[in-house]
Every structure is written in structure tokens, then in C-alpha cells.
Coordinates of C-alpha atoms in Angstrom, one line a residue:
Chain A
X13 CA -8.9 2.7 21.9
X14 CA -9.2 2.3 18.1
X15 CA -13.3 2.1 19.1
X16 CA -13.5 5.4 20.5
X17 CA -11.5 7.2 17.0
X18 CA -14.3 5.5 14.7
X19 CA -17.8 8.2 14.2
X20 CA -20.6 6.3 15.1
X21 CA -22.2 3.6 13.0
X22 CA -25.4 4.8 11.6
X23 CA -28.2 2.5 9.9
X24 CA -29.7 4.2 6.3
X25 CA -32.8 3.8 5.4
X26 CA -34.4 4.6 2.0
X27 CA -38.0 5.8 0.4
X28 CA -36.7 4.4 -2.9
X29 CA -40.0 6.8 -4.6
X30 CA -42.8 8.4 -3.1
X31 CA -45.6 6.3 -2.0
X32 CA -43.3 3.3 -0.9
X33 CA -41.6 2.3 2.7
X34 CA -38.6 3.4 3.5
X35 CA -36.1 0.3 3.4
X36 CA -32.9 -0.5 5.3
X37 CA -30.1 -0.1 2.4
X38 CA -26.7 -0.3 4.4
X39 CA -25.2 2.0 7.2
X40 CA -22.2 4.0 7.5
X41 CA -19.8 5.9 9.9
X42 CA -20.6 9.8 10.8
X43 CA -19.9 12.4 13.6
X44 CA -23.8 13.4 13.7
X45 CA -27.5 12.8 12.1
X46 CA -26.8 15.9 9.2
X47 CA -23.7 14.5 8.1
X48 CA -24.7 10.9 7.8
X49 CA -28.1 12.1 5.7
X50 CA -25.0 13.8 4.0
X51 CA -23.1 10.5 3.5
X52 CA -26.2 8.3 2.8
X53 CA -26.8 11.0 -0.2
X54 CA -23.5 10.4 -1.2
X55 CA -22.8 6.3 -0.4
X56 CA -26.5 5.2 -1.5
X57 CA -28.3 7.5 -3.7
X58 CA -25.8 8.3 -6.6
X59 CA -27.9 7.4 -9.4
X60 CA -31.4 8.9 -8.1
X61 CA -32.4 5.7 -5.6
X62 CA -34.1 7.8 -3.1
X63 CA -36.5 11.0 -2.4
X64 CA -36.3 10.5 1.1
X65 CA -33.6 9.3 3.7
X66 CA -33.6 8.2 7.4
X67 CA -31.0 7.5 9.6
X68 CA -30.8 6.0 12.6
X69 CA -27.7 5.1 15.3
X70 CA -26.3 1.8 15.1
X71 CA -26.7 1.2 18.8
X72 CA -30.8 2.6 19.2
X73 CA -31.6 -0.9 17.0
X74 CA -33.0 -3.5 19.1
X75 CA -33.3 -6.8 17.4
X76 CA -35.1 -10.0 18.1
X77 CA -32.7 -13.0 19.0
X78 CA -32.2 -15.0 16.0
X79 CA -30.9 -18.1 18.2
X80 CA -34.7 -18.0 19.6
X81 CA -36.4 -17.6 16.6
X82 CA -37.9 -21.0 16.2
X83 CA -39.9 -20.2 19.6
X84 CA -40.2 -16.6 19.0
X85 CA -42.0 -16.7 16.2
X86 CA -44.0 -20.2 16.7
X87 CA -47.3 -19.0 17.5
X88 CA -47.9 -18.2 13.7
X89 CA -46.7 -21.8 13.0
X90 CA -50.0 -23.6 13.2
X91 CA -53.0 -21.1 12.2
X92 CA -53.2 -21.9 8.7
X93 CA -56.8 -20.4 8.8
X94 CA -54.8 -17.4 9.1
X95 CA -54.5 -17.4 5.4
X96 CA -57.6 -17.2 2.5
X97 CA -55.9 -20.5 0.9
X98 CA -57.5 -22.1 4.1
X99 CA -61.1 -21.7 3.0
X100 CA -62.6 -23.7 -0.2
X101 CA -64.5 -21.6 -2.1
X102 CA -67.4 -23.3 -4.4
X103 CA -66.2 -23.5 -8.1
X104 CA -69.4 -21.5 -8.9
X105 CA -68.9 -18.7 -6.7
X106 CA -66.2 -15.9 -8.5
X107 CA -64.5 -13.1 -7.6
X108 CA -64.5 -14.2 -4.0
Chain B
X27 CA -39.7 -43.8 23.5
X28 CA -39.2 -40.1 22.1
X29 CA -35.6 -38.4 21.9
X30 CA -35.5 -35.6 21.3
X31 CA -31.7 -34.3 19.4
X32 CA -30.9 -31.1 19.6
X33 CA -29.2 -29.8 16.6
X34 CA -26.0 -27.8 18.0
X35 CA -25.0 -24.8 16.6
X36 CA -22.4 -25.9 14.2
X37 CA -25.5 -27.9 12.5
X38 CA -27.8 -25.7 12.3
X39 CA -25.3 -23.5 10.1
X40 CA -23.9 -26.5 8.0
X41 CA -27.9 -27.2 7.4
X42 CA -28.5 -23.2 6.2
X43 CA -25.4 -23.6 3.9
X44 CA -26.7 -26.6 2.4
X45 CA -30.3 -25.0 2.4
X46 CA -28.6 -22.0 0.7
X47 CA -30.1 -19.6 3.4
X48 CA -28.4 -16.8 3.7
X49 CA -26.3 -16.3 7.1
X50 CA -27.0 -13.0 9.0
X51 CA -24.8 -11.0 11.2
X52 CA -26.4 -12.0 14.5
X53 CA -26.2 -15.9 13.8
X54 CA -24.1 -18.4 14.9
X55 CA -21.1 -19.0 12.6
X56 CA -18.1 -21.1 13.0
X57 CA -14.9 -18.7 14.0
X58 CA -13.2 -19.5 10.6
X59 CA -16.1 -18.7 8.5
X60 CA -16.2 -15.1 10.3
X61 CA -12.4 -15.0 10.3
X62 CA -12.2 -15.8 6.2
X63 CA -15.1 -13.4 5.6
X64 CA -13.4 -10.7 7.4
X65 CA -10.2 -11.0 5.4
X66 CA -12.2 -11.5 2.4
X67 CA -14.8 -8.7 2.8
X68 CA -12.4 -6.2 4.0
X69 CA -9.3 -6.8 1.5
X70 CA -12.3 -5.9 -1.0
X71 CA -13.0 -2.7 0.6
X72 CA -9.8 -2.1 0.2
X73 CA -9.3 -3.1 -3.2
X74 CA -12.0 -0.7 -4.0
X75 CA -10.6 2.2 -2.1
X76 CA -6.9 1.5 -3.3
X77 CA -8.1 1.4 -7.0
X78 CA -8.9 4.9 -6.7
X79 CA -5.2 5.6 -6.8
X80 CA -4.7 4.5 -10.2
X81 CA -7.8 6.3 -12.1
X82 CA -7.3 9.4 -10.0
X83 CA -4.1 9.8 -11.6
X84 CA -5.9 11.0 -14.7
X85 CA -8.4 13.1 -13.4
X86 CA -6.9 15.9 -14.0
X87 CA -5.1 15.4 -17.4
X88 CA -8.8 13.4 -18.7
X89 CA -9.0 14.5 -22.6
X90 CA -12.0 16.3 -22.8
X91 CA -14.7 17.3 -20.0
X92 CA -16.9 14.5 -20.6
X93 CA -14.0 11.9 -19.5
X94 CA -13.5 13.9 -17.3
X95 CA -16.9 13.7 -16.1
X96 CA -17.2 10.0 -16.2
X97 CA -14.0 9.2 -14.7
X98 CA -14.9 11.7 -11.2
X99 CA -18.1 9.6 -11.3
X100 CA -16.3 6.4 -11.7
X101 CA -13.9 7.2 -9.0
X102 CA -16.8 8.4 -7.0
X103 CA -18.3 5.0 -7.6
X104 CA -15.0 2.8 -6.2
X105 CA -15.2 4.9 -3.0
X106 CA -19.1 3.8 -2.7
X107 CA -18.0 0.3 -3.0
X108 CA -15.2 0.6 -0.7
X109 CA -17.5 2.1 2.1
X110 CA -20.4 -0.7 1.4
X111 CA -18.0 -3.2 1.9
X112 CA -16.6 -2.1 4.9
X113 CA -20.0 -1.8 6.5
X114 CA -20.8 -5.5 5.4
X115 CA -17.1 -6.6 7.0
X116 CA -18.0 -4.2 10.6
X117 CA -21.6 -6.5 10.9
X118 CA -18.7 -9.4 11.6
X119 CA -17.6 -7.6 14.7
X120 CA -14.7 -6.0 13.1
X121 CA -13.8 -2.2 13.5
X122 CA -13.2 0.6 10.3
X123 CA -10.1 1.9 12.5
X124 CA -8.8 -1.8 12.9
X125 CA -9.4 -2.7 9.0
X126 CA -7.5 0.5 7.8
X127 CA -4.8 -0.2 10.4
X128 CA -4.5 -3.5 9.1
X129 CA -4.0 -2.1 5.7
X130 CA -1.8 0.8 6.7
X131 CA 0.2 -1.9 8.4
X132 CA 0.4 -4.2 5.7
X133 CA -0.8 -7.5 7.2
X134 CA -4.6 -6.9 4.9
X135 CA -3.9 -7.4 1.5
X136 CA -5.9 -4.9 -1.1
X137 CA -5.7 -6.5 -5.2
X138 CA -2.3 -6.5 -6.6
X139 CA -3.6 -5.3 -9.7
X140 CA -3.5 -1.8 -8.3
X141 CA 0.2 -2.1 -8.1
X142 CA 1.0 -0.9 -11.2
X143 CA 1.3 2.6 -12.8
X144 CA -1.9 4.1 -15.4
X145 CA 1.3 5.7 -17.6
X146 CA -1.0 6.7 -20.2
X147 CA -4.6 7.7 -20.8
X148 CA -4.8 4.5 -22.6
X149 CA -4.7 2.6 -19.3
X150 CA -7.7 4.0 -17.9
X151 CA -9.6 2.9 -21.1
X152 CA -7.5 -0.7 -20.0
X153 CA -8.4 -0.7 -16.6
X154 CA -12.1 0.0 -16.8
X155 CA -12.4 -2.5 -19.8
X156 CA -10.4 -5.2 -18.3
X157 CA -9.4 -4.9 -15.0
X158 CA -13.4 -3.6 -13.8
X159 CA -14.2 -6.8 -16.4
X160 CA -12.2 -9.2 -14.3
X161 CA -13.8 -7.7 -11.2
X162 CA -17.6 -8.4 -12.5
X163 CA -16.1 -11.6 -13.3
X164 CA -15.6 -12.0 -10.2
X165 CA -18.2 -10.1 -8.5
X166 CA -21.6 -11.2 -10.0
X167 CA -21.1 -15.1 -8.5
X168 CA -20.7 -13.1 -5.1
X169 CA -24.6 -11.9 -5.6
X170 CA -25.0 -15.3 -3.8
X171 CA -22.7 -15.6 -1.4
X172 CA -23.6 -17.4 1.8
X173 CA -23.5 -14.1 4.0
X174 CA -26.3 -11.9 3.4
X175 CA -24.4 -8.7 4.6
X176 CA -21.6 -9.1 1.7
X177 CA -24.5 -10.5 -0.9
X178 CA -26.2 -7.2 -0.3
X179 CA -23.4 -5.0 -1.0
X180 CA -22.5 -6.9 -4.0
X181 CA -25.7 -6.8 -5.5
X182 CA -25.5 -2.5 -5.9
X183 CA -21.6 -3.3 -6.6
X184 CA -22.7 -5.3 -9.4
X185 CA -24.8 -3.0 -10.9
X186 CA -22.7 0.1 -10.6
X187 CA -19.8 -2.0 -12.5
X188 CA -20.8 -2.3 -16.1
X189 CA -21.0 1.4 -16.6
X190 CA -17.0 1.3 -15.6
X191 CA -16.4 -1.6 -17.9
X192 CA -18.5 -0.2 -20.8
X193 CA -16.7 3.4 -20.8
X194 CA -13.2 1.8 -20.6
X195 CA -14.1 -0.3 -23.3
X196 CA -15.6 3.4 -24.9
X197 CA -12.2 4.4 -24.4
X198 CA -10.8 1.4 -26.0
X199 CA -12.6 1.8 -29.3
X200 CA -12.1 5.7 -29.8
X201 CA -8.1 4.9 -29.8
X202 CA -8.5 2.4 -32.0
X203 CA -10.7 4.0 -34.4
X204 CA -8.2 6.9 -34.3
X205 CA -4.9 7.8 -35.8
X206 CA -2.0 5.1 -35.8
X207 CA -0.6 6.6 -32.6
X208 CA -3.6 6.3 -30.9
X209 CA -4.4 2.5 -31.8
X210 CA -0.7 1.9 -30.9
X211 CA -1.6 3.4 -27.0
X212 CA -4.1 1.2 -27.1
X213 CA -2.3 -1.9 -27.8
X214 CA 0.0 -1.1 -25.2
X215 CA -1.9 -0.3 -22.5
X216 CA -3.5 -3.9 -23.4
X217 CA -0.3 -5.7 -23.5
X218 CA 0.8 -4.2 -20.1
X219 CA -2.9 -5.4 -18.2
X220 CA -3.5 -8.0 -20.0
X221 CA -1.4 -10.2 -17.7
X222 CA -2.0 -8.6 -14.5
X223 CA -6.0 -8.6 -15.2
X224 CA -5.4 -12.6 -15.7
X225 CA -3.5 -12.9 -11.8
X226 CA -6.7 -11.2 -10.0
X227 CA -8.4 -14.1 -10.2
X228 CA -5.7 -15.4 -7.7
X229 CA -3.5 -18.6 -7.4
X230 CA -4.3 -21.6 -9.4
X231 CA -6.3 -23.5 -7.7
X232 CA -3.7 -26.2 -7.0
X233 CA -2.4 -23.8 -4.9
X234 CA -5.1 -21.4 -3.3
X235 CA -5.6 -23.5 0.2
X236 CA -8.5 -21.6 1.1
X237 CA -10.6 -22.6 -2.2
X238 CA -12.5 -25.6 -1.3
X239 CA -13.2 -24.7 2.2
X240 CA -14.7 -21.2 1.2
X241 CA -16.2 -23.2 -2.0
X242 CA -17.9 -25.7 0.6
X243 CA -19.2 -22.6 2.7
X244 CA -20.6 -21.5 -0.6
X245 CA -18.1 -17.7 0.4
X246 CA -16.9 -18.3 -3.5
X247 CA -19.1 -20.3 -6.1
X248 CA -16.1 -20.9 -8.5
X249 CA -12.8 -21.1 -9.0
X250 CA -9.9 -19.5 -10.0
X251 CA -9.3 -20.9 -12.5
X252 CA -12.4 -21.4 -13.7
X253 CA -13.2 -18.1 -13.3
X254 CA -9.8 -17.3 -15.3
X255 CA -11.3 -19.1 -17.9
X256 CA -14.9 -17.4 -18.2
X257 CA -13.2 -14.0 -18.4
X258 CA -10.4 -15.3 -21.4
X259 CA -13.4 -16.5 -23.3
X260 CA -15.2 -13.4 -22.6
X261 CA -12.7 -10.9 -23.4
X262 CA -11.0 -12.7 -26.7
X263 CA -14.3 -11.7 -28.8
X264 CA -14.0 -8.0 -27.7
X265 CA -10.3 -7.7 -28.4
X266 CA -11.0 -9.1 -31.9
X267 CA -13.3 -6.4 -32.3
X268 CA -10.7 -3.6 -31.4
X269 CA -8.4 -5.1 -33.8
X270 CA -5.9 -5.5 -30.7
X271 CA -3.1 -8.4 -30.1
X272 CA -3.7 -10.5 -27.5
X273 CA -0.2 -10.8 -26.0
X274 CA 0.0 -15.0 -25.5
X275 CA 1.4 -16.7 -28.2
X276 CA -0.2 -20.0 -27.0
X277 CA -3.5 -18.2 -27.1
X278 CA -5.8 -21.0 -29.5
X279 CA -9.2 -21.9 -29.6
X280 CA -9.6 -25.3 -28.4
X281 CA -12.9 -27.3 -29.9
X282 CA -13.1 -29.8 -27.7
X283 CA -13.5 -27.7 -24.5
X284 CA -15.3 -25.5 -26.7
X285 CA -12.9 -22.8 -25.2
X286 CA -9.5 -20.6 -25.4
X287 CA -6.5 -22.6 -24.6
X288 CA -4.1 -19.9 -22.7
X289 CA -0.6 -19.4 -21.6
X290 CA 0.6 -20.3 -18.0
X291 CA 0.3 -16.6 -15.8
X292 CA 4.0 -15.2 -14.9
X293 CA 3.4 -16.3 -11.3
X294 CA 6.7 -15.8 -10.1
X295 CA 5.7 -12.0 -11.0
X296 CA 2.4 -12.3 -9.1
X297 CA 3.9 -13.3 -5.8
X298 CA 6.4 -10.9 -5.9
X299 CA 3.2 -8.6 -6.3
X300 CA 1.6 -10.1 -3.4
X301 CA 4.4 -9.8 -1.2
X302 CA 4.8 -5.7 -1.6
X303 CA 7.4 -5.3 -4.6
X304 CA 5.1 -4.5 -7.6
X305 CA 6.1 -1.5 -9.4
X306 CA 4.1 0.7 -6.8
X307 CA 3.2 -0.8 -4.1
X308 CA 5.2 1.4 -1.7
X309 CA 3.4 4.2 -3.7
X310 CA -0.1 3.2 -3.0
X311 CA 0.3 2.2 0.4
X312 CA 2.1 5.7 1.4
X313 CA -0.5 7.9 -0.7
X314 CA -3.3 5.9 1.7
X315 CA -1.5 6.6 4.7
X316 CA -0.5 10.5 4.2
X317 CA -4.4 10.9 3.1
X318 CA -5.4 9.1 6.5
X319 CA -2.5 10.7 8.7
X320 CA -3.8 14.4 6.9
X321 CA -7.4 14.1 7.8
X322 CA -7.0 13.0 11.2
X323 CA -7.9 16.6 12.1
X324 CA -10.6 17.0 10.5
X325 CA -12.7 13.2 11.9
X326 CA -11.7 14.7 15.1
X327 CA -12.9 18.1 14.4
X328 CA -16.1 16.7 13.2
X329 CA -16.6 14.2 16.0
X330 CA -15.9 17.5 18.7
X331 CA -18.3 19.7 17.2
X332 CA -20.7 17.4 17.3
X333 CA -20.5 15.9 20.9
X334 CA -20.4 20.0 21.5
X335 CA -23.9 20.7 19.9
X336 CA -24.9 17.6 21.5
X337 CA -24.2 19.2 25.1
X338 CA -25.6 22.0 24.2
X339 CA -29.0 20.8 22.9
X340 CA -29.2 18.2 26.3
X341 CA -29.1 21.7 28.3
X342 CA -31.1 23.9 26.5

């Protein structure tokens, strides 16, 4: 019963200046989309942290399993040649 | 031959913990850790929402439109926190409805020092200078708190804080650079919070039982007391500087622990705090409960005339 009072749960999302991403900054509770850009003006961006805002309901975030994160994200584990540190450059070759 | 152990659960955590990786909503965590976090997280929230009470008292009676000004934003700002803390207690599975009707019920607690009455404009210069001093105090060691949720919030909490500790302190020094009258507010609003400030760091730690097992999931990174301490040390210096009276006679600079001996807290006073009988308690809790009871029509307004434009777009 007390679920069904509560306005949905929205996740904010901020472009913290022009030319960044937009990063997750917190959520909060709202009836619809124009009142919780409304709210996320108000709750997150009170001393000029943003020039853009998304939001996003709660429940439309799908998340990778953090119990199977180990396996999930094992095939990066061992392709070290994956990185530039991998390769050894010759001492007399710069600005490689 | 190869075993192979599987860590269970329970280690895994204990192993972040020790690791100091942060714990996120979705991960395993042992039932008390979430239970202690919710209680802790959400009597925060309302702490923050409850302190608005106080300030918002002088809104309208503010000297001059600048304070005036600065204490709307600063009251703005302790509803921000409120709300970022709630969010960080909700990713523990609780509900917004539940935690207000927790605190509307009176089983959630909210910070006793929000019990007593602002009776001059003197005490907002107090409040913002010691009590929002005590809560930085506290605040900045919760920056790295095990839960990465409450961390988060803290962090912006953090930052937003000093501005309400330096314009109480603002406050502070125009009365006692003014006329006799004025320093004399002054030194009363500072004997009357001076106390109270010391009991928000909670119990001593002889007798806070959830310390060392919320110290051992790295939830708090001091304690009380030592925290008490810090914040004595701290604030001395500045009061110095005002030319105010701390109000402990058995306030003395010890060498040795290169630090302020104090006296013992009233803690008779504290508990009878705790348990609802400060000078406002009934008060506060009441004014929270009208303003919830009196906007009830308006959520649900908001909540109808959106599922209403929400039909209507799916049909058009």
C-alpha cells in the first residue's frame, strides 16, 4: 500500500558543462519526466552544476549482475596486449 | 589435488570491507549491515529535513534582505540534503512513504539538536556556526563510508556545509563586533548550543552499543568521543576570537594530550532529548506531520494528472 502513494523513482543524470557526458548524480521521487527535470534543477544543480539534465525511470535501468561479475567481465582478464604498456618500444624511438 | 573454496557471500563482503571497496546497492550485505544503514542513513534525512524547522523560524523576521537571502538558500540547502539521503537509504530496499511514516510515528529518530527553540536571531548565527560545525564534524569522515550510495551523498553534503557554518559564524562576528546588547545575544545563544552541539556526537562511547560494530564495517570511522574531541579543539580557537565564554568551567588546555580537557555532557538531559521530551519535540514532530497530512492532495493531484496525460498520449 505505502508503494503505490510514493511518485516514481527517477534516476538524474548530469552534463556537468558542455562538451562532457552526462553523469548519473542521484535520483529522486516525481509524478512525471517535466517535474522530475524540475526537481533535479532544484535537488542537484543549486550552485550551477549542470547545463543539461536527463532523467530516466527507476525501473527502465537494467543492470549487469554484480554477483556474476567475476565471470561477466572475465574475457578482458587476460589480453594484456590490449593495452600500449604491452608493447616495448626501443629507447631510441620517441613520441611513439 | 586441486580444491577449489568457494568464498561465500559473507566473505566476499568482509574481504571488500577490509579492501576498503566500496559496497553497492545490488551486492550482497549481511541483514544487519543494511538494517544499521537504514536507520542510520534515513535518521540523517531526517535530521536534515527536521532542521529546517529551526532556521525557518527566522525567515521571515531575518535582519536585512541579504540574511534573508542566505538563510532561504541555506534552508533550501537542508532540504537538498534531506532528499539525497533519502535516495541513498531507498537503494537499501526501503520506501520514502515507510521512512516518513517511521518518523511521523516516532520509532526513526531525527538529531535531538533540533529540539530546541532558535528564540533569538542570535541562534541562527549559533546553529549555523556550531551546530552545522558539529555536523561537518561529523560528516566529512562519512566521505568514506563503506556504502558507496551514502558516500556519494555525503560528498555534495560536504561541500554545501561550510557555506552554512561560515555565515553562522558571519553572524557570530557582526554581534560581537556590535553594540553591548548585541555581543550579549551572542553569548547567549552560545551558552544555550554550546551543550546541545557537544550531545550530537551521541553517547559516549562506553555506552553507544552499535560503535565498534559499525566502526568494524567501516559505517563510522571514529568515535564519539573522539569526534567530541576534534570539534572542542576546533571550536575553542574561534570562540576566543569572538571574545565569547565558553560555558564549562573545567574547560583547560591539557599539554600532554596536546588538547582541551572538557566537562562531562548533561547526559541525563540528552536522553530525556532522545526519548521525546526536549523543549520541542512535540513541536517539530506535529509541524512535520500537518505539512505531510496538508499536501497529501496535492502528491495525489500530481500523481492523477500525470497517469491522465499518460492515457492520453498512449491513445493518441
Amino acid at each position: 500500500m505505502s508503494q503505490q502513494k510514493d511518485w516514481p523513482l527517477w534516476e538524474v543524470f548530469i552534463r556537468s558543462k558542455q562538451g562532457l557526458d552526462h553523469k548519473h548524480v542521484g535520483s529522486l521521487h516525481a509524478a512525471d519526466a517535466e517535474m522530475a527535470i524540475q526537481n533535479a534543477r532544484d535537488v542537484y544543480t543549486r550552485r550551477m552544476e549542470g547545463v543539461s539534465i536527463w532523467v530516466v525511470e527507476s525501473k527502465h535501468i537494467h543492470a549487469s549482475n554484480p554477483d556474476e561479475a567475476a565471470a561477466f567481465f572475465d574475457p578482458a582478464n587476460d589480453k594484456v596486449y590490449r593495452h600500449p604498456t604491452f608493447y616495448e618500444v626501443p629507447a631510441e624511438i620517441k613520441n611513439m | 589435488m586441486e580444491t577449489i573454496i568457494e568464498k561465500s557471500l559473507e566473505e566476499v563482503f568482509e574481504e571488500k570491507i577490509a579492501n576498503d571497496i566500496r559496497i553497492e546497492p545490488k551486492d550482497w550485505m549481511p541483514e544487519q549491515y543494511r538494517k544499521t544503514l537504514v536507520r542510520q542513513i534515513s535518521q540523517h534525512a531526517h535530521s536534515e529535513i527536521v532542521g529546517m524547522l529551526p532556521e525557518g523560524n527566522w525567515i521571515t523576521r531575518a535582519p536585512s534582505l541579504k540574511r534573508k537571502a542566505i538563510l532561504l538558500s541555506k534552508v533550501q540547502d537542508e532540504a537538498g540534503h534531506g532528499l539525497y539521503l533519502y535516495s541513498a537509504a531507498e537503494t537499501l530496499g526501503t520506501t520514502r512513504d515507510q521512512m516518513i511514516a517511521d518518523l511521523h510515528s516516532g520509532k526513526a529518530k531525527y538529531s535531538s539538536i533540533f529540539n530546541y527553540p532558535t528564540l533569538s536571531w542570535a541562534d541562527i548565527g549559533a546553529i549555523g556556526w556550531l551546530v552545522d560545525g558539529a555536523a561537518i564534524m561529523n560528516q566529512v569522515p562519512l566521505i568514506r563510508t563503506s556504502y558507496g550510495p551514502y558516500a556519494r551523498a555525503m560528498v555534495r553534503v560536504c561541500k554545501e556545509e561550510s557555506f552554512h557554518q561560515r555565515q553562522g559564524f558571519e553572524i557570530m562576528m557582526t554581534l560581537c563586533n556590535g553594540a553591548p546588547a548585541q555581543k550579549q545575544m551572542a553569548q547567549e545563544a552560545f551558552n544555550r548550543w554550546w551543550w546541545p552541539t557537544l550531545m550530537m556526537f551521541g553517547p559516549k562511547d562506553s555506552e553507544s552499543p552499535n560503535t565498534e560494530q559499525s566502526m568494524r564495517w567501516k559505517i563510522k570511522r571514529f568515535t564519539n568521543d573522539e569526534l567530541r574531541q576534534r570539534f572542542v579543539d576546533m571550536m575553542v580557537p574561534q570562540a576566543e576570537f569572538l571574545g565569547l565564554t565558553v560555558p564549562d568551567k573545567d574547560l583547560k588546555w591539557n599539554e600532554t594530550k596536546n588538547g582541551y580537557d572538557f566537562g562531562d555532557v548533561d547526559w541525563e538531559e540528552f536522553w530525556n532529548v532522545v526519548k521525546g521530551n526536549g523543549p520541542c519535540n512535540k513541536d517539530r514532530l506535529s509541524a512535520r506531520v500537518k505539512a505531510h497530512e496538508e499536501g497529501a492532495w496535492v502528491r495525489e493531484a500530481a500523481l492523477a494528472h500525470a497517469q491522465k496525460r499518460a492515457q492520453r498520449e498512449a491513445q493518441a
